[in-house]
Amino acid sequence: MWSRIPLLRLILPYIAGVLMAYGQGLEANNYLLWIAAIPLMAGGIFYGILFSYRSRWLYGSFIILFMFLSGLFFTGKKESSRKMILSEVPSGEHMYLCSLDETFEMRARSCRGKVRVISVCDSLGWHEMHADMMLYTEQDSSLLSVPAGTYLLISADLRELRSPANPAEFDYKEYLARKGIFHSAYLKKGQWQISDHAAGFDLLRLADGIRQSLLAKLRANGIRGKYFGISSALLLGEDSQLDADIRDVYARAGAMHILCVSGLHVGVIFLVLNFMFGILKRIRVGKLLLPVLLMACIWSYALITGLAPPVVRASCMISFFILGNALGRHKNVYNTLAASAILMLLFDPYVLFGAGFQLSYTAVLGIISLQKPISNLLYFRYKLTNSIWSITSVSIAAQLGTFPVLLYYFHQFPLYSLLTNLIVIPLSSLIIYAGILLFMMPASSIAAEAASWIFLKLIGIMDAGVSLVDRIPYGMLEGIYVDLPMAILIGLIICCFSAFLIGKQKLFLIAGLMSLMVFSAHRLNSNYLRQGQKIFIVYSIRGHSAYDIIQGSSHTFMADSSILASEGKLDYSIKPFWLEKGLDAPQICLLPDTKIPNITGSRIVIWQDKFPHCHPPRERLKLDYLILRGDCPFDPEDVFQWFDPGLVIIDSSVPPWVKAPERDYRFWDVRKNGAFLKD
């Protein structure tokens, strides 16, 4: 088995090297690793040629070590470039020449786009600079029409992205850092303008222009509103037109993967192209021309969709399949999968840590490993029922593969996704076929009207089906906390039991049972530790007050009325911490009309008024924590004349113009330092 999948054996030590370098924060500012790796590689080849067959393990060991060092090196280079970018960005406001990489999208209170800094102007004049950043501006609808590749001249103070302000909050800073983005800037009107800098040929700008013209064609054919958002996301990967309600419905029904261009879409495009160019197989030159045309079209489609990571991954996989077929080599799908992964990890080792990368590859691994055994469990006489079972077996295999990853990142699982996939997989394929046909038809023609009518009907049927599944009660299993060790153990359990059911080898059964025992022990230990937890936390949510007193799995949550009414802020900043700590539904107390319960044994006072002008008491009130909230101007001397606190906590409802003393250990400003947590 292992001898037939050499690339899979190569990728494992490479991934180990990536994990080692990332976990230890190793840098590669020099070529010492390669100086060590090249002799090792040469030594391996020397031993492989001159020595006997019995010494083949030594050659293999050299190759494994070389791949491990390669993983260390490429990841270390990424870490080195990251620190170099952070060091070369000047402080303060400067002029920057930027190229727009991703078009602006409208958000609740701003517009957001991704730009690439080309040069900066400082006291010495203009000079080159290379950095990516997120650019935020005041809401301006004119920015939405600025195409990718446009040069912008901005006056901005680049700020390093902030770490999460609350425990268990999504780490947006690390998420962007893995994409090479470390800074952001906010611009007001008058701080930016479109530059007349001579723009040469830009492939991204060309691709964005094609994408915008295709979107315009959808609008010209009467596709509007909700259906426009669904069709633009499904066909072109343009999800900015999808509103939150559509996303929620499709996520609860387990159909969110349909609304982003992924392997399914690229696979359908490949089948269409293979059918269209199939005639080339009959001619001699065609056998050479066909793979070139197929790969050119596949990557052109990937470019038009904005080189979204799922499309790039799928395009890599299919390209290796096409190449292997053209060369007449034996095609092992595990080798093809490993080759595409190695290629992506060589370009960017950090993609390994992305949820999308992990979901894509675990889904494909699940399908190629488990779909056939699952499908063989049942046989139906009729073709229709066999087709339904075939789609179901693909869905089951993909879900088994992605199950631990889904639980680890999203803490939820759609229970009716098998039913949803029976609807969306065949219909989405038909929608892609109809969409291609619509794009090929001349505008305002009878054929275009017919194609758009079919296209809209198909989208309407799919949307109605997804909405129907969403209305079935108990469709989403939520609030499942799985940490990294548990996710790995769940994956091992699935792999071992699946291997046992397929191969009937007792070793896999024993390994699966041992993994299950370790998982159960880890779960019991986590629950035991949670029962003894006592935590006091002041959250950091701009403009709001929110505190938690936690004892075991019970807790009292104190907050102002506005944060309690904002489900989005609770879901993003607070509920992940509740989930991590295994907390029950909270007892809610409304600020300011509440007193902090004495659960932790600490003496805590919330102060939101001005300090009185009368003489302070002779004996100050001794406290563990004094929390200042609301619009309460204060002076440090006033605080310590009336109270004797161990720590003064300034919560995030205090306006920004009320400053805390600098470098005073007696103050904790959650606006600046993030949430305060005492356990």
XYZ file of C-alpha atoms in Angstrom:
679
model
C 0.000 0.000 0.000
C 2.676 2.524 1.091
C 4.868 1.734 -1.930
C 2.091 2.926 -4.260
C 1.658 6.319 -2.573
C 5.175 7.823 -2.341
C 3.935 11.421 -2.358
C 1.739 10.776 0.665
C 4.814 9.464 2.483
C 6.738 12.616 1.510
C 4.115 15.082 2.677
C 3.926 13.711 6.232
C 7.499 14.715 7.279
C 7.070 18.029 5.464
C 3.921 18.750 7.517
C 5.816 17.720 10.668
C 8.474 20.315 9.813
C 5.826 22.994 9.244
C 4.199 22.207 12.601
C 7.553 22.273 14.388
C 8.588 25.632 12.899
C 5.168 27.198 13.506
C 4.853 25.914 17.060
C 8.355 27.051 18.043
C 8.278 30.309 16.064
C 11.477 29.369 14.216
C 12.979 31.758 11.685
C 15.151 31.066 8.630
C 17.149 34.227 8.059
C 19.999 32.216 6.549
C 20.476 29.084 4.533
C 21.838 26.847 7.285
C 18.940 24.442 6.914
C 19.585 24.034 3.210
C 23.336 23.742 3.819
C 22.459 20.817 6.091
C 19.765 19.417 3.805
C 21.741 19.271 0.532
C 24.505 16.965 1.874
C 21.830 14.797 3.458
C 20.038 14.505 0.125
C 23.303 13.791 -1.717
C 24.248 11.214 0.899
C 20.882 9.533 0.530
C 21.262 9.273 -3.250
C 24.843 7.985 -2.858
C 23.745 5.241 -0.478
C 20.754 4.417 -2.651
C 22.983 3.885 -5.715
C 26.058 2.177 -4.278
C 24.765 0.054 -1.462
C 22.637 -3.042 -1.405
C 18.869 -3.386 -1.337
C 19.029 -3.987 2.407
C 20.280 -0.411 2.909
C 17.230 1.134 1.245
C 15.898 2.251 4.647
C 18.877 4.609 4.938
C 18.019 6.260 1.630
C 14.412 6.633 2.764
C 15.543 8.128 6.069
C 17.582 10.780 4.243
C 14.577 11.694 2.089
C 12.302 11.951 5.128
C 14.837 14.145 6.934
C 15.200 16.330 3.850
C 11.411 16.871 3.654
C 11.260 17.620 7.382
C 14.013 20.238 7.049
C 12.238 21.686 4.002
C 9.094 22.171 6.077
C 11.168 23.897 8.750
C 12.887 26.119 6.199
C 9.847 27.317 4.221
C 7.845 28.004 7.379
C 10.828 29.774 8.939
C 11.152 31.967 5.843
C 7.508 32.948 6.236
C 8.076 33.859 9.875
C 11.167 35.896 8.949
C 9.304 37.843 6.255
C 6.486 38.460 8.726
C 8.854 40.101 11.215
C 10.570 42.048 8.439
C 7.228 43.535 7.311
C 6.371 44.498 10.889
C 9.720 46.260 11.293
C 9.677 48.256 8.036
C 6.236 49.890 8.439
C 6.848 53.469 9.662
C 4.969 54.892 12.620
C 2.709 57.907 12.242
C 0.776 59.194 9.226
C 2.446 58.903 5.811
C 1.534 58.900 2.140
C 1.254 55.457 0.547
C 0.790 54.288 -3.015
C -1.342 51.148 -2.959
C -2.842 48.713 -5.432
C -6.352 47.445 -4.710
C -6.166 43.637 -4.518
C -9.767 42.917 -3.488
C -12.642 45.244 -4.332
C -14.349 47.205 -1.578
C -17.423 45.785 0.103
C -20.023 47.654 2.147
C -20.159 46.842 5.854
C -22.385 48.042 8.695
C -20.449 51.268 9.340
C -17.650 51.297 6.769
C -16.283 50.047 3.464
C -13.536 47.442 3.509
C -10.977 46.416 0.906
C -7.600 44.701 0.734
C -4.678 46.656 -0.706
C -1.017 46.006 -1.453
C 1.359 48.821 -0.469
C 3.831 49.550 -3.279
C 5.706 52.595 -1.969
C 5.753 55.042 0.935
C 6.721 58.697 1.211
C 8.663 59.729 4.299
C 11.117 62.527 5.132
C 13.603 61.121 2.596
C 11.060 60.928 -0.226
C 9.365 58.022 -1.970
C 10.812 54.536 -1.676
C 9.687 50.974 -2.251
C 7.685 49.053 0.324
C 5.977 45.670 0.263
C 3.085 45.008 2.638
C -0.544 43.936 2.442
C -3.173 45.546 4.641
C -6.906 45.891 5.225
C -8.227 49.337 4.348
C -11.375 50.728 5.997
C -13.101 53.931 4.915
C -16.230 55.869 5.727
C -19.243 54.477 3.894
C -18.996 55.585 0.271
C -20.939 53.789 -2.468
C -18.566 55.130 -5.152
C -15.817 52.874 -3.788
C -17.821 49.767 -4.692
C -17.255 50.451 -8.391
C -13.454 50.790 -8.080
C -12.016 47.714 -9.850
C -9.241 45.513 -8.492
C -5.782 46.595 -9.645
C -6.585 50.318 -9.313
C -3.834 52.431 -7.756
C -4.836 54.473 -4.701
C -2.928 57.316 -3.075
C -3.744 57.391 0.627
C -2.677 59.331 3.694
C -2.847 56.922 6.609
C -1.405 55.791 9.893
C -0.896 52.043 9.558
C -1.790 50.240 12.751
C -0.794 46.713 13.658
C -3.851 44.499 13.979
C -5.036 43.937 17.543
C -5.055 40.605 19.296
C -8.428 39.282 20.533
C -9.736 41.451 23.355
C -11.589 38.596 25.091
C -10.690 34.992 25.933
C -11.804 32.398 23.326
C -12.700 35.200 20.885
C -11.934 34.557 17.216
C -8.311 35.528 16.546
C -8.799 37.767 13.508
C -5.227 39.031 13.815
C -3.727 35.539 13.457
C -6.229 34.678 10.702
C -4.997 37.627 8.608
C -1.357 37.093 9.619
C -1.448 33.664 7.981
C -2.442 35.482 4.797
C 0.465 37.899 5.154
C -1.644 40.828 6.424
C -0.466 42.514 9.621
C -1.803 46.087 9.415
C -4.977 48.051 8.859
C -5.848 51.704 8.349
C -9.016 53.766 8.591
C -9.518 56.639 6.135
C -11.886 59.564 6.263
C -13.073 61.424 3.183
C -10.238 63.375 1.630
C -7.568 60.931 2.801
C -7.606 58.879 -0.389
C -7.782 59.401 -4.123
C -7.427 57.306 -7.259
C -3.862 57.716 -8.473
C -2.904 58.546 -12.058
C 0.097 56.259 -11.597
C 0.595 54.436 -14.884
C -0.844 50.987 -14.357
C 0.676 48.267 -16.483
C -0.911 44.951 -17.271
C -2.462 43.427 -14.163
C -3.869 39.920 -14.333
C -6.042 40.402 -11.246
C -7.521 43.590 -12.691
C -8.290 41.789 -15.944
C -9.933 38.906 -14.059
C -11.952 41.311 -11.924
C -13.120 43.101 -15.068
C -14.326 39.809 -16.559
C -16.079 38.925 -13.295
C -17.826 42.299 -13.165
C -18.980 41.963 -16.786
C -20.424 38.506 -16.030
C -22.214 39.901 -12.973
C -23.587 42.697 -15.165
C -24.838 40.057 -17.589
C -26.737 38.349 -14.766
C -28.397 41.665 -13.886
C -29.189 42.375 -17.550
C -31.037 39.059 -17.734
C -33.378 40.017 -14.908
C -31.669 38.230 -12.037
C -32.173 40.447 -9.000
C -32.372 40.441 -5.213
C -31.866 37.227 -3.296
C -31.432 35.123 -6.428
C -28.691 37.439 -7.698
C -26.779 36.979 -4.439
C -27.104 33.184 -4.633
C -26.184 32.964 -8.323
C -23.185 35.329 -8.076
C -21.829 33.345 -5.108
C -22.484 29.958 -6.690
C -21.094 30.755 -10.152
C -18.399 33.375 -9.540
C -17.532 33.249 -5.852
C -18.860 36.799 -5.329
C -20.504 36.525 -1.892
C -20.734 40.225 -1.023
C -24.354 40.263 -2.240
C -25.450 37.552 0.206
C -27.288 38.945 3.208
C -27.041 37.470 6.698
C -30.459 35.775 6.533
C -29.515 33.722 3.451
C -26.228 32.695 5.050
C -27.992 31.615 8.246
C -30.624 29.554 6.405
C -28.055 27.721 4.272
C -25.725 27.180 7.259
C -28.498 25.679 9.413
C -29.572 23.403 6.558
C -25.982 22.260 5.918
C -25.782 23.796 2.440
C -23.308 26.621 3.043
C -20.674 24.845 0.927
C -22.875 25.467 -2.126
C -22.608 29.254 -1.713
C -18.849 29.327 -2.218
C -17.073 28.168 -5.343
C -15.358 24.918 -4.385
C -14.308 21.510 -5.661
C -17.865 20.610 -6.681
C -18.099 23.640 -8.964
C -14.647 23.126 -10.474
C -15.483 19.463 -11.040
C -18.640 20.383 -12.953
C -16.676 22.914 -15.040
C -14.111 20.189 -15.803
C -16.832 17.772 -16.970
C -18.323 20.447 -19.254
C -14.916 21.309 -20.742
C -13.954 17.653 -21.153
C -17.188 17.069 -23.071
C -16.730 20.187 -25.232
C -13.110 19.393 -26.127
C -13.642 15.624 -26.320
C -13.357 15.681 -30.109
C -9.640 16.507 -29.727
C -9.018 12.972 -28.450
C -9.580 11.672 -31.988
C -6.632 13.544 -33.509
C -2.933 13.045 -32.840
C -2.111 16.641 -31.852
C -5.285 16.795 -29.792
C -3.876 14.412 -27.213
C -1.235 17.033 -26.418
C -3.546 20.015 -26.863
C -6.423 18.693 -24.715
C -4.660 18.770 -21.314
C -3.229 22.229 -22.062
C -6.683 23.589 -22.962
C -8.351 21.931 -19.979
C -5.823 23.291 -17.474
C -5.845 26.746 -19.097
C -9.644 26.930 -18.839
C -9.718 25.560 -15.283
C -7.168 28.127 -14.080
C -8.875 30.923 -16.025
C -12.066 30.106 -14.135
C -10.098 30.095 -10.868
C -8.712 33.530 -11.769
C -12.162 34.919 -12.590
C -13.452 33.763 -9.203
C -10.672 35.776 -7.551
C -8.365 32.807 -6.879
C -10.454 31.805 -3.885
C -8.552 29.196 -1.823
C -11.147 26.396 -2.356
C -10.979 26.942 -6.141
C -7.171 26.960 -6.124
C -7.138 23.702 -4.147
C -9.632 22.041 -6.489
C -7.822 23.379 -9.570
C -4.532 21.946 -8.264
C -6.107 18.527 -7.711
C -7.747 18.413 -11.139
C -4.587 19.731 -12.849
C -2.542 16.855 -11.426
C -5.256 14.417 -12.519
C -5.202 15.862 -16.070
C -1.397 15.816 -16.161
C -1.185 12.223 -14.947
C -3.788 11.141 -17.496
C -1.922 12.923 -20.313
C 1.377 11.267 -19.381
C -0.297 7.870 -19.223
C 0.897 7.309 -15.662
C -0.872 5.075 -13.177
C -3.256 7.363 -11.338
C -3.413 6.882 -7.584
C -5.858 9.403 -6.197
C -3.959 9.616 -2.888
C -0.820 10.603 -4.801
C -2.776 13.223 -6.750
C -4.182 14.621 -3.523
C -0.758 14.667 -1.849
C 0.867 16.319 -4.892
C -1.648 19.185 -4.861
C -1.187 19.618 -1.102
C 2.629 19.649 -1.391
C 2.451 22.281 -4.134
C 0.217 24.550 -2.038
C 2.283 24.053 1.108
C 5.508 24.859 -0.744
C 4.061 28.214 -1.807
C 2.492 28.949 1.575
C 2.997 26.594 4.560
C 0.468 28.587 6.600
C -2.465 27.331 4.502
C -2.135 24.125 6.536
C -3.712 25.938 9.495
C -6.733 27.254 7.588
C -10.129 25.673 8.248
C -10.903 25.707 4.514
C -7.754 23.746 3.626
C -8.441 21.164 6.321
C -12.113 20.794 5.381
C -11.312 20.434 1.664
C -8.727 17.713 2.095
C -10.527 15.786 4.839
C -13.705 15.826 2.728
C -11.876 14.464 -0.333
C -10.006 11.899 1.782
C -13.299 10.794 3.301
C -14.917 10.426 -0.118
C -12.097 8.490 -1.795
C -11.586 6.217 1.227
C -15.132 5.563 2.422
C -17.611 6.286 -0.376
C -17.226 2.958 -2.168
C -17.411 0.791 0.995
C -20.475 2.744 2.164
C -22.098 2.519 -1.267
C -21.529 -1.262 -1.349
C -23.480 -1.708 1.880
C -26.787 -1.364 0.017
C -27.910 -2.296 -3.453
C -31.149 -1.164 -5.108
C -32.784 -2.647 -8.155
C -33.889 0.654 -9.671
C -31.533 3.232 -11.171
C -33.184 6.218 -9.436
C -32.857 4.732 -5.954
C -29.272 3.707 -6.719
C -28.501 7.301 -7.789
C -30.047 8.658 -4.584
C -28.038 6.190 -2.513
C -24.866 7.095 -4.430
C -25.273 10.809 -3.589
C -26.084 9.876 0.018
C -22.967 7.703 0.310
C -20.811 10.584 -0.980
C -22.374 12.902 1.625
C -21.878 10.378 4.451
C -18.231 9.821 3.476
C -17.536 13.575 3.272
C -19.231 14.188 6.628
C -17.256 11.433 8.334
C -14.065 13.001 6.988
C -14.914 16.549 8.035
C -16.757 15.753 11.292
C -13.865 16.448 13.737
C -12.804 19.586 11.831
C -16.365 20.962 11.814
C -16.776 20.405 15.547
C -13.381 21.939 16.351
C -13.888 25.169 14.388
C -17.653 25.718 14.402
C -18.923 23.774 17.459
C -22.078 22.754 15.608
C -23.294 20.116 13.185
C -26.264 20.239 10.752
C -28.338 17.104 11.313
C -30.263 17.236 8.049
C -27.321 17.848 5.717
C -27.801 14.415 4.087
C -31.314 15.444 3.085
C -30.085 18.880 1.985
C -27.342 17.399 -0.201
C -29.890 15.237 -2.023
C -31.462 18.529 -3.101
C -28.514 20.869 -3.628
C -25.886 18.605 -5.256
C -27.892 17.694 -8.391
C -29.588 21.102 -8.577
C -26.359 23.087 -8.139
C -24.791 21.074 -10.959
C -27.751 21.913 -13.204
C -27.538 25.568 -12.131
C -23.853 25.697 -13.137
C -24.702 24.155 -16.531
C -27.531 26.684 -16.993
C -25.266 29.533 -15.843
C -22.584 28.628 -18.392
C -25.274 28.480 -21.065
C -26.602 31.888 -19.981
C -23.141 33.473 -20.140
C -22.671 32.101 -23.671
C -25.972 33.489 -24.989
C -26.071 36.936 -26.676
C -27.643 39.600 -24.458
C -31.353 40.385 -24.971
C -31.848 37.395 -27.269
C -34.676 34.874 -27.099
C -32.124 32.185 -26.226
C -30.827 34.310 -23.325
C -34.388 34.844 -22.046
C -35.040 31.094 -22.178
C -31.739 30.325 -20.440
C -32.391 32.923 -17.714
C -35.919 31.539 -17.161
C -34.513 28.005 -16.675
C -31.704 29.392 -14.506
C -34.102 31.281 -12.209
C -36.442 28.302 -11.894
C -33.582 26.027 -10.862
C -32.319 28.517 -8.267
C -35.879 28.994 -6.993
C -36.381 25.234 -6.576
C -33.030 24.836 -4.793
C -33.683 27.791 -2.487
C -37.182 26.540 -1.662
C -35.783 23.083 -0.874
C -33.093 24.475 1.429
C -35.643 26.731 3.166
C -37.963 23.744 3.656
C -35.183 21.723 5.316
C -34.300 24.727 7.484
C -37.878 24.861 8.806
C -37.711 21.285 10.092
C -37.217 21.529 13.879
C -34.024 20.417 15.636
C -31.961 20.739 12.482
C -28.754 21.989 14.094
C -26.760 20.422 16.917
C -25.152 23.451 18.607
C -22.946 24.263 21.574
C -20.498 21.359 21.154
C -17.080 22.310 22.499
C -14.221 20.229 21.113
C -10.604 21.194 21.789
C -7.655 20.146 19.620
C -6.808 16.872 21.448
C -10.463 15.834 21.321
C -10.701 16.643 17.594
C -7.589 14.545 16.890
C -8.993 11.662 18.953
C -12.351 11.824 17.141
C -10.479 11.675 13.836
C -8.480 8.651 15.041
C -11.653 6.895 16.202
C -13.321 7.411 12.805
C -10.194 6.279 10.907
C -9.601 3.179 13.035
C -13.187 1.917 13.071
C -13.585 2.622 9.344
C -10.363 0.724 8.589
C -11.563 -2.183 10.750
C -14.946 -2.368 9.011
C -13.260 -2.298 5.587
C -10.223 -4.531 6.221
C -11.478 -6.627 9.183
C -8.086 -6.323 10.927
C -8.197 -6.552 14.731
C -5.320 -4.091 15.114
C -7.550 -1.237 13.906
C -10.345 -2.307 16.266
C -7.947 -2.278 19.236
C -6.540 1.129 18.190
C -10.072 2.510 17.817
C -11.147 1.242 21.243
C -8.004 2.687 22.854
C -8.641 6.061 21.180
C -12.226 5.942 22.457
C -11.015 5.242 26.002
C -8.520 8.128 25.887
C -11.244 10.420 24.494
C -13.629 9.455 27.313
C -10.931 9.998 29.956
C -10.055 13.415 28.513
C -13.740 14.388 28.468
C -14.303 13.266 32.072
C -11.202 15.132 33.255
C -12.333 18.336 31.494
C -15.789 18.111 33.096
C -14.238 17.486 36.527
C -11.977 20.539 36.238
C -14.892 22.714 35.143
C -16.895 21.882 38.261
C -14.244 23.502 40.443
C -13.718 26.679 38.411
C -14.274 30.103 40.011
C -13.785 33.002 37.618
C -14.405 36.737 37.637
C -14.119 38.440 34.240
C -14.643 41.970 32.906
C -15.128 41.733 29.133
C -13.789 44.248 26.627
C -16.573 45.313 24.241
C -16.273 48.879 22.989
C -18.936 51.145 24.469
C -20.448 48.468 26.724
C -20.204 47.019 30.223
C -20.236 43.236 30.625
C -19.052 41.120 33.566
C -19.259 37.453 34.526
C -19.081 35.722 37.894
C -18.564 31.996 37.297
C -18.763 29.120 39.768
C -18.619 25.649 38.295
C -20.991 25.513 35.355
C -23.260 28.249 36.800
C -22.654 31.926 36.210
C -24.140 35.368 36.684
C -23.812 37.609 33.648
C -24.078 41.360 34.281
C -24.366 43.716 31.330
C -26.034 46.887 30.109
C -29.272 46.612 28.144
C -27.689 47.478 24.780
C -25.243 44.559 24.819
C -28.007 42.163 25.857
C -29.994 43.311 22.817
C -27.028 42.790 20.468
C -26.979 39.074 19.649
C -24.088 39.548 17.223
C -21.735 41.005 19.858
C -22.672 38.301 22.353
C -22.021 35.568 19.777
C -18.651 37.017 18.736
C -17.115 38.262 21.987
C -18.721 36.428 24.914
C -20.444 33.146 24.035
C -17.250 31.412 22.788
C -15.872 31.776 26.335
C -19.084 30.351 27.814
C -18.807 27.402 25.444
C -15.139 26.793 26.272
C -15.878 26.787 30.006
C -18.929 24.512 29.647
C -21.337 27.008 31.227
C -25.090 26.607 31.591
C -27.579 29.329 30.651
C -26.663 32.457 32.647
C -28.552 34.276 35.339
C -28.765 37.733 33.763
C -28.522 40.947 35.786
C -29.041 44.351 34.208
C -26.521 47.108 34.881
C -26.481 49.520 36.650
C -29.313 48.183 38.832
C -27.416 45.224 40.241
C -24.882 44.210 42.835
C -22.071 41.800 42.140
C -22.718 38.536 44.020
C -19.963 37.468 46.403
C -19.203 34.120 44.776
C -15.444 34.357 44.352
C -14.835 35.729 47.864
C -13.600 39.043 46.411
C -14.933 42.450 47.468
C -15.990 44.251 44.288
C -17.675 47.633 43.787
C -18.998 49.108 40.519
C -18.680 52.924 40.426
C -20.307 55.015 37.709
C -20.841 58.432 39.314
C -18.654 61.457 39.895
C -16.698 61.357 43.108
C -18.284 63.666 45.739
C -16.626 67.004 46.502
C -16.932 66.622 50.270
C -14.087 65.499 52.481
C -13.210 61.826 52.054
C -13.710 59.461 54.985
C -10.941 58.877 57.505
C -10.921 55.187 56.777
C -11.014 54.189 53.122
C -13.215 51.326 51.970
C -10.947 48.333 51.398
C -11.734 46.460 48.162
C -10.256 43.800 45.972
C -11.572 45.388 42.761
C -13.102 48.754 41.928
C -14.781 48.840 38.500
C -15.240 52.261 36.884
C -17.935 52.337 34.212
C -19.953 54.816 32.157
C -19.238 58.494 31.577
C -17.427 59.067 34.856
C -14.477 61.472 34.699
C -12.080 60.578 37.471
C -8.767 61.525 38.946
C -6.492 58.854 40.416
C -6.226 60.869 43.602
C -10.034 60.865 43.989
C -10.140 57.101 43.597
C -7.589 56.416 46.294
C -8.998 59.032 48.701
C -12.298 57.150 48.904
C -11.269 53.560 48.246
C -8.389 51.244 49.000
C -8.662 48.851 46.044
C -6.264 46.103 45.121
C -6.927 46.960 41.464
C -8.952 49.615 39.626
C -10.579 48.218 36.474
C -11.701 50.689 33.796
C -14.347 48.931 31.738
C -15.008 49.458 28.029
C -18.084 51.662 28.528
C -15.830 54.514 29.728
C -15.380 57.024 26.842
C -11.988 57.048 25.092
C -11.205 60.606 26.187
C -11.153 59.470 29.824
C -7.543 58.373 30.177
C -6.051 55.949 32.669
C -2.685 56.775 34.243
C 0.221 55.456 32.175
C 2.294 52.619 33.648
C 0.334 52.550 36.905
C 0.105 48.944 38.066
C -2.961 49.798 40.180
C -5.094 50.278 37.024
C -6.289 47.779 34.413
C -7.813 49.440 31.348
C -9.791 46.804 29.422
C -10.127 49.219 26.475
C -6.378 48.969 25.958
C -5.290 45.736 27.651
C -8.267 43.535 26.821
C -10.532 41.643 29.192
C -9.587 41.265 32.853
C -9.820 37.677 34.096
C -9.273 36.377 37.634
C -9.569 32.675 38.369
